[in-house]
Amino acid sequence: ALPITAMLLLAALLRFWGVRWGLPNAQHGYSYHPDEFLTVGAAGMILAGFFPRFYNYPSLYLYLIAGSILFASVYGLAEDTAALYLSARVVAALMGTAAVAAVYWAARKGMGTTAAALIAALILSIAPLHVQHSHFATVDVPSTLFVALTLGFALLVYYRGSWRDYLACGAMAGLAAGTK
């Protein structure tokens, strides 16, 4: 348990360190990432009670960040535009860290050894692109989480073949498709 816990702490550290970079501030009223405006804006429309009519991305992640923005607003954490973006980025960072755990679990099911699973989790925990995208409120990292869970449940279908495994695999595949 200690190695995977250390791996998850490393993954969380890398994903949360610098998560505030490029947030809107007095010098610029927009995020430096071009897609964040789209996802956070669509989530804001959902919170305002409008169907966003935004079809660039599926809606699951938009509803997740709308929930995080609502949570931040209710608890007084959304003082300005930067805080809204930050609450959405926290969701991505948490899901990025969870993706490392999902890769470990899926690799453990597929390879059967803890060493191989730890290597797979280590690779994802320090992968530069995954770490970088975990800093932004975009759909890439959440879809990685659901794809890793889908692969893990697909391996359970292969090895055990129970109905519960089929249902979980289908649900995770649906969540992955609903994210990206």
N, C-alpha and C. Protein backbone atom coordinates (compact mmCIF):
# COMPACT_ATOMS: atom_id res chain seq x y z
N ALA A 1 0.82 -1.20 0.00
CA ALA A 1 0.00 0.00 0.00
C ALA A 1 0.87 1.26 0.00
N LEU A 2 2.05 1.18 0.57
CA LEU A 2 2.90 2.36 0.66
C LEU A 2 3.38 2.85 -0.71
N PRO A 3 3.81 1.98 -1.62
CA PRO A 3 4.27 2.49 -2.92
C PRO A 3 3.17 3.19 -3.73
N ILE A 4 1.98 2.63 -3.76
CA ILE A 4 0.92 3.28 -4.55
C ILE A 4 0.45 4.55 -3.86
N THR A 5 0.48 4.58 -2.54
CA THR A 5 0.13 5.81 -1.83
C THR A 5 1.14 6.91 -2.14
N ALA A 6 2.42 6.55 -2.15
CA ALA A 6 3.46 7.53 -2.51
C ALA A 6 3.29 7.99 -3.95
N MET A 7 2.92 7.06 -4.83
CA MET A 7 2.71 7.39 -6.24
C MET A 7 1.54 8.37 -6.39
N LEU A 8 0.46 8.13 -5.66
CA LEU A 8 -0.70 9.02 -5.73
C LEU A 8 -0.39 10.39 -5.14
N LEU A 9 0.40 10.42 -4.09
CA LEU A 9 0.82 11.72 -3.53
C LEU A 9 1.69 12.49 -4.53
N LEU A 10 2.60 11.78 -5.21
CA LEU A 10 3.41 12.41 -6.24
C LEU A 10 2.52 12.93 -7.37
N ALA A 11 1.57 12.12 -7.79
CA ALA A 11 0.67 12.52 -8.87
C ALA A 11 -0.14 13.75 -8.45
N ALA A 12 -0.65 13.76 -7.24
CA ALA A 12 -1.42 14.92 -6.77
C ALA A 12 -0.54 16.16 -6.67
N LEU A 13 0.66 16.01 -6.17
CA LEU A 13 1.58 17.14 -6.06
C LEU A 13 1.85 17.75 -7.44
N LEU A 14 2.14 16.91 -8.42
CA LEU A 14 2.42 17.41 -9.76
C LEU A 14 1.20 18.05 -10.41
N ARG A 15 0.02 17.54 -10.10
CA ARG A 15 -1.19 18.06 -10.74
C ARG A 15 -1.72 19.32 -10.07
N PHE A 16 -1.47 19.48 -8.78
CA PHE A 16 -1.96 20.68 -8.10
C PHE A 16 -0.92 21.80 -8.06
N TRP A 17 0.33 21.47 -8.22
CA TRP A 17 1.38 22.49 -8.20
C TRP A 17 1.31 23.27 -9.51
N GLY A 18 1.01 24.55 -9.42
CA GLY A 18 0.90 25.39 -10.61
C GLY A 18 -0.48 25.43 -11.22
N VAL A 19 -1.48 24.92 -10.50
CA VAL A 19 -2.83 24.88 -11.05
C VAL A 19 -3.43 26.28 -11.24
N ARG A 20 -2.85 27.27 -10.58
CA ARG A 20 -3.35 28.64 -10.68
C ARG A 20 -2.75 29.41 -11.86
N TRP A 21 -1.80 28.79 -12.58
CA TRP A 21 -1.13 29.48 -13.68
C TRP A 21 -2.13 29.89 -14.76
N GLY A 22 -2.03 31.11 -15.21
CA GLY A 22 -2.82 31.60 -16.33
C GLY A 22 -4.28 31.86 -16.03
N LEU A 23 -4.64 31.93 -14.76
CA LEU A 23 -6.02 32.25 -14.42
C LEU A 23 -6.32 33.71 -14.75
N PRO A 24 -7.58 34.03 -15.02
CA PRO A 24 -7.91 35.44 -15.27
C PRO A 24 -7.53 36.31 -14.08
N ASN A 25 -7.02 37.49 -14.38
CA ASN A 25 -6.64 38.42 -13.31
C ASN A 25 -6.80 39.85 -13.82
N ALA A 26 -6.20 40.80 -13.15
CA ALA A 26 -6.35 42.21 -13.53
C ALA A 26 -5.71 42.52 -14.88
N GLN A 27 -4.70 41.75 -15.28
CA GLN A 27 -4.03 42.01 -16.55
C GLN A 27 -4.75 41.37 -17.74
N HIS A 28 -5.42 40.27 -17.51
CA HIS A 28 -6.17 39.61 -18.59
C HIS A 28 -7.41 38.96 -18.02
N GLY A 29 -8.52 39.15 -18.69
CA GLY A 29 -9.80 38.65 -18.20
C GLY A 29 -10.15 37.28 -18.75
N TYR A 30 -9.18 36.53 -19.18
CA TYR A 30 -9.42 35.22 -19.77
C TYR A 30 -8.33 34.26 -19.30
N SER A 31 -8.59 32.98 -19.46
CA SER A 31 -7.58 31.97 -19.16
C SER A 31 -6.64 31.85 -20.34
N TYR A 32 -5.41 31.44 -20.08
CA TYR A 32 -4.45 31.27 -21.16
C TYR A 32 -4.73 30.02 -22.00
N HIS A 33 -5.51 29.08 -21.47
CA HIS A 33 -5.84 27.89 -22.25
C HIS A 33 -7.10 28.19 -23.07
N PRO A 34 -7.05 27.99 -24.39
CA PRO A 34 -8.18 28.41 -25.24
C PRO A 34 -9.46 27.61 -25.02
N ASP A 35 -9.38 26.39 -24.53
CA ASP A 35 -10.59 25.58 -24.37
C ASP A 35 -11.30 25.82 -23.04
N GLU A 36 -10.61 26.37 -22.07
CA GLU A 36 -11.24 26.58 -20.76
C GLU A 36 -12.39 27.56 -20.84
N PHE A 37 -12.26 28.56 -21.66
CA PHE A 37 -13.34 29.53 -21.80
C PHE A 37 -14.61 28.82 -22.28
N LEU A 38 -14.45 27.86 -23.16
CA LEU A 38 -15.60 27.14 -23.70
C LEU A 38 -16.25 26.25 -22.64
N THR A 39 -15.44 25.48 -21.92
CA THR A 39 -16.02 24.55 -20.96
C THR A 39 -16.60 25.28 -19.74
N VAL A 40 -15.86 26.24 -19.22
CA VAL A 40 -16.37 26.98 -18.05
C VAL A 40 -17.56 27.84 -18.45
N GLY A 41 -17.53 28.41 -19.64
CA GLY A 41 -18.67 29.20 -20.11
C GLY A 41 -19.93 28.35 -20.27
N ALA A 42 -19.77 27.15 -20.83
CA ALA A 42 -20.92 26.25 -20.98
C ALA A 42 -21.44 25.81 -19.60
N ALA A 43 -20.53 25.56 -18.66
CA ALA A 43 -20.96 25.20 -17.31
C ALA A 43 -21.71 26.36 -16.66
N GLY A 44 -21.26 27.58 -16.90
CA GLY A 44 -21.97 28.75 -16.38
C GLY A 44 -23.37 28.87 -16.97
N MET A 45 -23.52 28.54 -18.23
CA MET A 45 -24.85 28.57 -18.84
C MET A 45 -25.76 27.51 -18.22
N ILE A 46 -25.18 26.35 -17.91
CA ILE A 46 -25.97 25.30 -17.25
C ILE A 46 -26.45 25.80 -15.89
N LEU A 47 -25.57 26.45 -15.15
CA LEU A 47 -25.94 26.97 -13.83
C LEU A 47 -26.96 28.10 -13.93
N ALA A 48 -26.94 28.83 -15.03
CA ALA A 48 -27.91 29.91 -15.21
C ALA A 48 -29.28 29.38 -15.65
N GLY A 49 -29.37 28.07 -15.87
CA GLY A 49 -30.65 27.47 -16.22
C GLY A 49 -30.89 27.34 -17.71
N PHE A 50 -29.87 27.57 -18.50
CA PHE A 50 -30.01 27.46 -19.95
C PHE A 50 -29.38 26.16 -20.43
N PHE A 51 -29.96 25.59 -21.45
CA PHE A 51 -29.30 24.49 -22.14
C PHE A 51 -28.22 25.14 -23.00
N PRO A 52 -26.96 24.79 -22.80
CA PRO A 52 -25.89 25.58 -23.41
C PRO A 52 -25.81 25.50 -24.94
N ARG A 53 -26.42 24.51 -25.56
CA ARG A 53 -26.32 24.34 -27.02
C ARG A 53 -24.87 24.40 -27.47
N PHE A 54 -24.04 23.70 -26.72
CA PHE A 54 -22.61 23.65 -26.97
C PHE A 54 -22.26 22.21 -27.28
N TYR A 55 -21.88 21.94 -28.50
CA TYR A 55 -21.69 20.56 -28.94
C TYR A 55 -20.24 20.24 -29.29
N ASN A 56 -19.30 21.06 -28.88
CA ASN A 56 -17.90 20.74 -29.13
C ASN A 56 -17.46 19.54 -28.30
N TYR A 57 -18.01 19.42 -27.11
CA TYR A 57 -17.68 18.32 -26.21
C TYR A 57 -18.98 17.73 -25.67
N PRO A 58 -18.96 16.43 -25.32
CA PRO A 58 -20.13 15.87 -24.62
C PRO A 58 -20.33 16.57 -23.28
N SER A 59 -21.46 16.36 -22.68
CA SER A 59 -21.85 17.21 -21.55
C SER A 59 -21.46 16.70 -20.16
N LEU A 60 -20.97 15.50 -20.00
CA LEU A 60 -20.69 15.00 -18.65
C LEU A 60 -19.71 15.90 -17.90
N TYR A 61 -18.60 16.21 -18.51
CA TYR A 61 -17.61 17.05 -17.82
C TYR A 61 -18.14 18.46 -17.59
N LEU A 62 -18.96 18.96 -18.50
CA LEU A 62 -19.55 20.28 -18.30
C LEU A 62 -20.42 20.30 -17.05
N TYR A 63 -21.19 19.22 -16.84
CA TYR A 63 -22.01 19.14 -15.63
C TYR A 63 -21.16 18.94 -14.38
N LEU A 64 -20.05 18.22 -14.50
CA LEU A 64 -19.16 18.06 -13.34
C LEU A 64 -18.57 19.40 -12.91
N ILE A 65 -18.11 20.19 -13.87
CA ILE A 65 -17.53 21.48 -13.46
C ILE A 65 -18.62 22.48 -13.07
N ALA A 66 -19.82 22.33 -13.63
CA ALA A 66 -20.92 23.16 -13.15
C ALA A 66 -21.20 22.86 -11.68
N GLY A 67 -21.11 21.58 -11.31
CA GLY A 67 -21.27 21.20 -9.90
C GLY A 67 -20.17 21.77 -9.03
N SER A 68 -18.94 21.78 -9.54
CA SER A 68 -17.84 22.33 -8.74
C SER A 68 -17.98 23.84 -8.59
N ILE A 69 -18.43 24.51 -9.63
CA ILE A 69 -18.64 25.96 -9.55
C ILE A 69 -19.78 26.27 -8.57
N LEU A 70 -20.84 25.47 -8.61
CA LEU A 70 -21.94 25.64 -7.68
C LEU A 70 -21.46 25.43 -6.25
N PHE A 71 -20.67 24.38 -6.03
CA PHE A 71 -20.11 24.11 -4.70
C PHE A 71 -19.27 25.29 -4.22
N ALA A 72 -18.41 25.79 -5.09
CA ALA A 72 -17.56 26.93 -4.71
C ALA A 72 -18.40 28.16 -4.42
N SER A 73 -19.47 28.36 -5.17
CA SER A 73 -20.33 29.52 -4.94
C SER A 73 -21.09 29.41 -3.63
N VAL A 74 -21.60 28.22 -3.33
CA VAL A 74 -22.36 28.02 -2.10
C VAL A 74 -21.49 28.23 -0.87
N TYR A 75 -20.26 27.78 -0.94
CA TYR A 75 -19.37 27.88 0.22
C TYR A 75 -18.50 29.14 0.21
N GLY A 76 -18.82 30.09 -0.64
CA GLY A 76 -18.13 31.37 -0.65
C GLY A 76 -16.73 31.34 -1.20
N LEU A 77 -16.41 30.33 -2.00
CA LEU A 77 -15.08 30.21 -2.55
C LEU A 77 -14.95 30.85 -3.93
N ALA A 78 -16.08 31.20 -4.53
CA ALA A 78 -16.07 31.77 -5.88
C ALA A 78 -16.23 33.29 -5.78
N GLU A 79 -15.14 33.95 -5.45
CA GLU A 79 -15.18 35.40 -5.27
C GLU A 79 -15.06 36.16 -6.58
N ASP A 80 -14.38 35.57 -7.55
CA ASP A 80 -14.16 36.23 -8.83
C ASP A 80 -14.09 35.19 -9.95
N THR A 81 -13.83 35.64 -11.14
CA THR A 81 -13.77 34.75 -12.29
C THR A 81 -12.66 33.73 -12.14
N ALA A 82 -11.54 34.13 -11.59
CA ALA A 82 -10.42 33.20 -11.41
C ALA A 82 -10.81 32.05 -10.50
N ALA A 83 -11.60 32.31 -9.48
CA ALA A 83 -12.03 31.26 -8.57
C ALA A 83 -12.96 30.26 -9.27
N LEU A 84 -13.75 30.74 -10.21
CA LEU A 84 -14.61 29.82 -10.98
C LEU A 84 -13.76 28.88 -11.82
N TYR A 85 -12.77 29.43 -12.49
CA TYR A 85 -11.86 28.61 -13.27
C TYR A 85 -11.09 27.65 -12.37
N LEU A 86 -10.66 28.14 -11.22
CA LEU A 86 -9.90 27.31 -10.30
C LEU A 86 -10.72 26.12 -9.81
N SER A 87 -11.99 26.36 -9.50
CA SER A 87 -12.83 25.24 -9.05
C SER A 87 -12.98 24.19 -10.14
N ALA A 88 -13.05 24.64 -11.39
CA ALA A 88 -13.12 23.68 -12.50
C ALA A 88 -11.80 22.96 -12.68
N ARG A 89 -10.69 23.66 -12.47
CA ARG A 89 -9.38 23.03 -12.60
C ARG A 89 -9.13 22.00 -11.50
N VAL A 90 -9.67 22.25 -10.32
CA VAL A 90 -9.51 21.29 -9.23
C VAL A 90 -10.16 19.96 -9.60
N VAL A 91 -11.29 20.01 -10.29
CA VAL A 91 -11.94 18.78 -10.74
C VAL A 91 -11.01 18.02 -11.68
N ALA A 92 -10.39 18.71 -12.61
CA ALA A 92 -9.46 18.05 -13.54
C ALA A 92 -8.26 17.47 -12.81
N ALA A 93 -7.73 18.19 -11.84
CA ALA A 93 -6.56 17.69 -11.10
C ALA A 93 -6.92 16.47 -10.26
N LEU A 94 -8.10 16.49 -9.64
CA LEU A 94 -8.55 15.33 -8.87
C LEU A 94 -8.77 14.12 -9.77
N MET A 95 -9.37 14.37 -10.94
CA MET A 95 -9.60 13.27 -11.86
C MET A 95 -8.29 12.76 -12.46
N GLY A 96 -7.32 13.63 -12.63
CA GLY A 96 -6.01 13.21 -13.10
C GLY A 96 -5.31 12.32 -12.09
N THR A 97 -5.42 12.67 -10.82
CA THR A 97 -4.85 11.84 -9.76
C THR A 97 -5.58 10.50 -9.68
N ALA A 98 -6.90 10.54 -9.81
CA ALA A 98 -7.68 9.30 -9.81
C ALA A 98 -7.34 8.43 -11.01
N ALA A 99 -6.97 9.04 -12.13
CA ALA A 99 -6.58 8.26 -13.31
C ALA A 99 -5.33 7.43 -13.03
N VAL A 100 -4.42 7.96 -12.23
CA VAL A 100 -3.23 7.19 -11.86
C VAL A 100 -3.63 5.96 -11.06
N ALA A 101 -4.56 6.12 -10.13
CA ALA A 101 -5.06 4.97 -9.36
C ALA A 101 -5.79 3.99 -10.27
N ALA A 102 -6.54 4.49 -11.23
CA ALA A 102 -7.26 3.61 -12.16
C ALA A 102 -6.30 2.83 -13.04
N VAL A 103 -5.22 3.48 -13.48
CA VAL A 103 -4.21 2.77 -14.29
C VAL A 103 -3.54 1.69 -13.45
N TYR A 104 -3.24 2.00 -12.22
CA TYR A 104 -2.65 0.99 -11.33
C TYR A 104 -3.60 -0.21 -11.21
N TRP A 105 -4.87 0.07 -10.95
CA TRP A 105 -5.86 -1.00 -10.79
C TRP A 105 -6.01 -1.82 -12.07
N ALA A 106 -6.11 -1.15 -13.21
CA ALA A 106 -6.27 -1.85 -14.48
C ALA A 106 -5.03 -2.67 -14.82
N ALA A 107 -3.85 -2.12 -14.58
CA ALA A 107 -2.61 -2.85 -14.85
C ALA A 107 -2.47 -4.04 -13.91
N ARG A 108 -2.93 -3.89 -12.71
CA ARG A 108 -2.89 -5.01 -11.75
C ARG A 108 -3.80 -6.13 -12.21
N LYS A 109 -4.95 -5.77 -12.76
CA LYS A 109 -5.86 -6.79 -13.28
C LYS A 109 -5.30 -7.44 -14.54
N GLY A 110 -4.65 -6.65 -15.39
CA GLY A 110 -4.15 -7.17 -16.66
C GLY A 110 -2.84 -7.91 -16.53
N MET A 111 -1.91 -7.40 -15.75
CA MET A 111 -0.59 -8.00 -15.63
C MET A 111 -0.50 -9.00 -14.48
N GLY A 112 -1.31 -8.76 -13.47
CA GLY A 112 -1.31 -9.68 -12.34
C GLY A 112 -0.19 -9.45 -11.34
N THR A 113 0.69 -8.51 -11.60
CA THR A 113 1.79 -8.25 -10.67
C THR A 113 1.73 -6.81 -10.18
N THR A 114 2.14 -6.63 -8.96
CA THR A 114 2.16 -5.29 -8.39
C THR A 114 3.25 -4.45 -9.03
N ALA A 115 4.37 -5.06 -9.35
CA ALA A 115 5.49 -4.30 -9.93
C ALA A 115 5.10 -3.68 -11.26
N ALA A 116 4.45 -4.43 -12.13
CA ALA A 116 4.03 -3.90 -13.43
C ALA A 116 3.00 -2.80 -13.25
N ALA A 117 2.09 -2.99 -12.30
CA ALA A 117 1.07 -1.98 -12.04
C ALA A 117 1.70 -0.70 -11.51
N LEU A 118 2.71 -0.82 -10.65
CA LEU A 118 3.39 0.36 -10.12
C LEU A 118 4.15 1.10 -11.22
N ILE A 119 4.75 0.36 -12.14
CA ILE A 119 5.45 1.00 -13.25
C ILE A 119 4.46 1.75 -14.14
N ALA A 120 3.32 1.14 -14.41
CA ALA A 120 2.30 1.80 -15.23
C ALA A 120 1.79 3.07 -14.53
N ALA A 121 1.55 2.96 -13.23
CA ALA A 121 1.07 4.13 -12.48
C ALA A 121 2.14 5.22 -12.42
N LEU A 122 3.40 4.83 -12.27
CA LEU A 122 4.48 5.81 -12.24
C LEU A 122 4.60 6.53 -13.57
N ILE A 123 4.49 5.79 -14.65
CA ILE A 123 4.57 6.42 -15.97
C ILE A 123 3.48 7.47 -16.14
N LEU A 124 2.24 7.13 -15.77
CA LEU A 124 1.17 8.12 -15.91
C LEU A 124 1.32 9.25 -14.91
N SER A 125 1.80 8.96 -13.72
CA SER A 125 1.88 10.02 -12.70
C SER A 125 2.89 11.10 -13.08
N ILE A 126 3.91 10.75 -13.86
CA ILE A 126 4.91 11.76 -14.25
C ILE A 126 4.86 12.09 -15.74
N ALA A 127 3.91 11.55 -16.46
CA ALA A 127 3.80 11.83 -17.90
C ALA A 127 3.55 13.32 -18.10
N PRO A 128 4.44 14.01 -18.81
CA PRO A 128 4.34 15.47 -18.91
C PRO A 128 3.01 15.97 -19.49
N LEU A 129 2.52 15.33 -20.52
CA LEU A 129 1.28 15.81 -21.13
C LEU A 129 0.08 15.61 -20.21
N HIS A 130 0.04 14.48 -19.52
CA HIS A 130 -1.06 14.24 -18.59
C HIS A 130 -1.00 15.21 -17.41
N VAL A 131 0.20 15.46 -16.92
CA VAL A 131 0.35 16.42 -15.82
C VAL A 131 -0.07 17.81 -16.28
N GLN A 132 0.38 18.21 -17.45
CA GLN A 132 0.04 19.55 -17.96
C GLN A 132 -1.46 19.70 -18.16
N HIS A 133 -2.09 18.72 -18.77
CA HIS A 133 -3.53 18.82 -19.02
C HIS A 133 -4.35 18.70 -17.74
N SER A 134 -3.77 18.15 -16.69
CA SER A 134 -4.47 18.10 -15.40
C SER A 134 -4.57 19.47 -14.76
N HIS A 135 -3.85 20.44 -15.28
CA HIS A 135 -3.90 21.82 -14.76
C HIS A 135 -5.04 22.63 -15.36
N PHE A 136 -5.72 22.11 -16.35
CA PHE A 136 -6.71 22.90 -17.08
C PHE A 136 -8.09 22.24 -17.05
N ALA A 137 -9.11 23.06 -17.12
CA ALA A 137 -10.49 22.59 -17.11
C ALA A 137 -10.89 22.16 -18.52
N THR A 138 -10.30 21.06 -18.96
CA THR A 138 -10.60 20.51 -20.28
C THR A 138 -11.01 19.05 -20.13
N VAL A 139 -11.45 18.45 -21.21
CA VAL A 139 -12.03 17.10 -21.16
C VAL A 139 -11.01 15.99 -21.28
N ASP A 140 -9.75 16.28 -21.56
CA ASP A 140 -8.77 15.25 -21.85
C ASP A 140 -8.47 14.35 -20.66
N VAL A 141 -8.20 14.92 -19.52
CA VAL A 141 -7.83 14.14 -18.34
C VAL A 141 -9.02 13.35 -17.79
N PRO A 142 -10.22 13.94 -17.68
CA PRO A 142 -11.35 13.13 -17.22
C PRO A 142 -11.64 11.94 -18.15
N SER A 143 -11.45 12.12 -19.44
CA SER A 143 -11.67 10.98 -20.33
C SER A 143 -10.63 9.90 -20.11
N THR A 144 -9.39 10.28 -19.75
CA THR A 144 -8.36 9.29 -19.44
C THR A 144 -8.76 8.44 -18.24
N LEU A 145 -9.34 9.06 -17.24
CA LEU A 145 -9.81 8.32 -16.07
C LEU A 145 -10.84 7.28 -16.48
N PHE A 146 -11.84 7.69 -17.24
CA PHE A 146 -12.90 6.76 -17.60
C PHE A 146 -12.43 5.68 -18.58
N VAL A 147 -11.50 6.01 -19.45
CA VAL A 147 -10.94 4.99 -20.36
C VAL A 147 -10.14 3.96 -19.57
N ALA A 148 -9.35 4.41 -18.60
CA ALA A 148 -8.59 3.46 -17.77
C ALA A 148 -9.53 2.55 -16.99
N LEU A 149 -10.61 3.11 -16.45
CA LEU A 149 -11.59 2.28 -15.75
C LEU A 149 -12.28 1.31 -16.70
N THR A 150 -12.57 1.76 -17.91
CA THR A 150 -13.17 0.88 -18.91
C THR A 150 -12.25 -0.29 -19.22
N LEU A 151 -10.96 -0.02 -19.39
CA LEU A 151 -10.01 -1.10 -19.67
C LEU A 151 -9.90 -2.07 -18.50
N GLY A 152 -9.91 -1.55 -17.29
CA GLY A 152 -9.87 -2.42 -16.12
C GLY A 152 -11.08 -3.32 -16.03
N PHE A 153 -12.25 -2.77 -16.26
CA PHE A 153 -13.46 -3.59 -16.24
C PHE A 153 -13.53 -4.54 -17.43
N ALA A 154 -12.97 -4.15 -18.56
CA ALA A 154 -12.91 -5.06 -19.71
C ALA A 154 -12.03 -6.27 -19.38
N LEU A 155 -10.96 -6.03 -18.64
CA LEU A 155 -10.12 -7.15 -18.20
C LEU A 155 -10.88 -8.05 -17.23
N LEU A 156 -11.69 -7.46 -16.37
CA LEU A 156 -12.52 -8.28 -15.48
C LEU A 156 -13.53 -9.09 -16.28
N VAL A 157 -14.08 -8.51 -17.34
CA VAL A 157 -14.99 -9.26 -18.21
C VAL A 157 -14.25 -10.44 -18.82
N TYR A 158 -13.03 -10.21 -19.26
CA TYR A 158 -12.24 -11.26 -19.89
C TYR A 158 -11.92 -12.39 -18.90
N TYR A 159 -11.53 -12.03 -17.68
CA TYR A 159 -11.12 -13.04 -16.72
C TYR A 159 -12.28 -13.67 -15.96
N ARG A 160 -13.29 -12.90 -15.61
CA ARG A 160 -14.40 -13.44 -14.81
C ARG A 160 -15.68 -13.58 -15.61
N GLY A 161 -16.01 -12.55 -16.38
CA GLY A 161 -17.19 -12.59 -17.23
C GLY A 161 -18.53 -12.51 -16.52
N SER A 162 -18.57 -11.89 -15.35
CA SER A 162 -19.85 -11.77 -14.66
C SER A 162 -20.67 -10.61 -15.25
N TRP A 163 -21.96 -10.66 -15.04
CA TRP A 163 -22.84 -9.59 -15.54
C TRP A 163 -22.48 -8.25 -14.93
N ARG A 164 -22.09 -8.28 -13.68
CA ARG A 164 -21.71 -7.04 -13.00
C ARG A 164 -20.50 -6.39 -13.69
N ASP A 165 -19.56 -7.22 -14.12
CA ASP A 165 -18.40 -6.69 -14.84
C ASP A 165 -18.80 -6.11 -16.19
N TYR A 166 -19.70 -6.79 -16.88
CA TYR A 166 -20.19 -6.27 -18.16
C TYR A 166 -20.89 -4.92 -17.97
N LEU A 167 -21.73 -4.85 -16.95
CA LEU A 167 -22.45 -3.59 -16.69
C LEU A 167 -21.49 -2.47 -16.32
N ALA A 168 -20.53 -2.75 -15.47
CA ALA A 168 -19.55 -1.73 -15.07
C ALA A 168 -18.71 -1.29 -16.25
N CYS A 169 -18.31 -2.24 -17.09
CA CYS A 169 -17.51 -1.90 -18.27
C CYS A 169 -18.33 -1.02 -19.22
N GLY A 170 -19.57 -1.38 -19.43
CA GLY A 170 -20.44 -0.57 -20.29
C GLY A 170 -20.68 0.82 -19.72
N ALA A 171 -20.87 0.90 -18.41
CA ALA A 171 -21.10 2.20 -17.77
C ALA A 171 -19.87 3.07 -17.90
N MET A 172 -18.68 2.51 -17.67
CA MET A 172 -17.46 3.31 -17.80
C MET A 172 -17.21 3.73 -19.25
N ALA A 173 -17.53 2.86 -20.19
CA ALA A 173 -17.39 3.23 -21.61
C ALA A 173 -18.36 4.36 -21.95
N GLY A 174 -19.55 4.32 -21.38
CA GLY A 174 -20.51 5.39 -21.59
C GLY A 174 -20.04 6.70 -20.98
N LEU A 175 -19.44 6.62 -19.77
CA LEU A 175 -18.91 7.84 -19.14
C LEU A 175 -17.73 8.40 -19.94
N ALA A 176 -16.91 7.50 -20.49
CA ALA A 176 -15.79 7.96 -21.31
C ALA A 176 -16.31 8.65 -22.57
N ALA A 177 -17.33 8.09 -23.19
CA ALA A 177 -17.91 8.72 -24.38
C ALA A 177 -18.64 10.01 -24.03
N GLY A 178 -19.20 10.06 -22.82
CA GLY A 178 -19.89 11.27 -22.39
C GLY A 178 -18.95 12.39 -21.98
N THR A 179 -17.66 12.08 -21.91
CA THR A 179 -16.68 13.09 -21.52
C THR A 179 -15.94 13.65 -22.71
N LYS A 180 -15.59 12.82 -23.67
CA LYS A 180 -14.85 13.31 -24.83
C LYS A 180 -15.29 12.58 -26.08
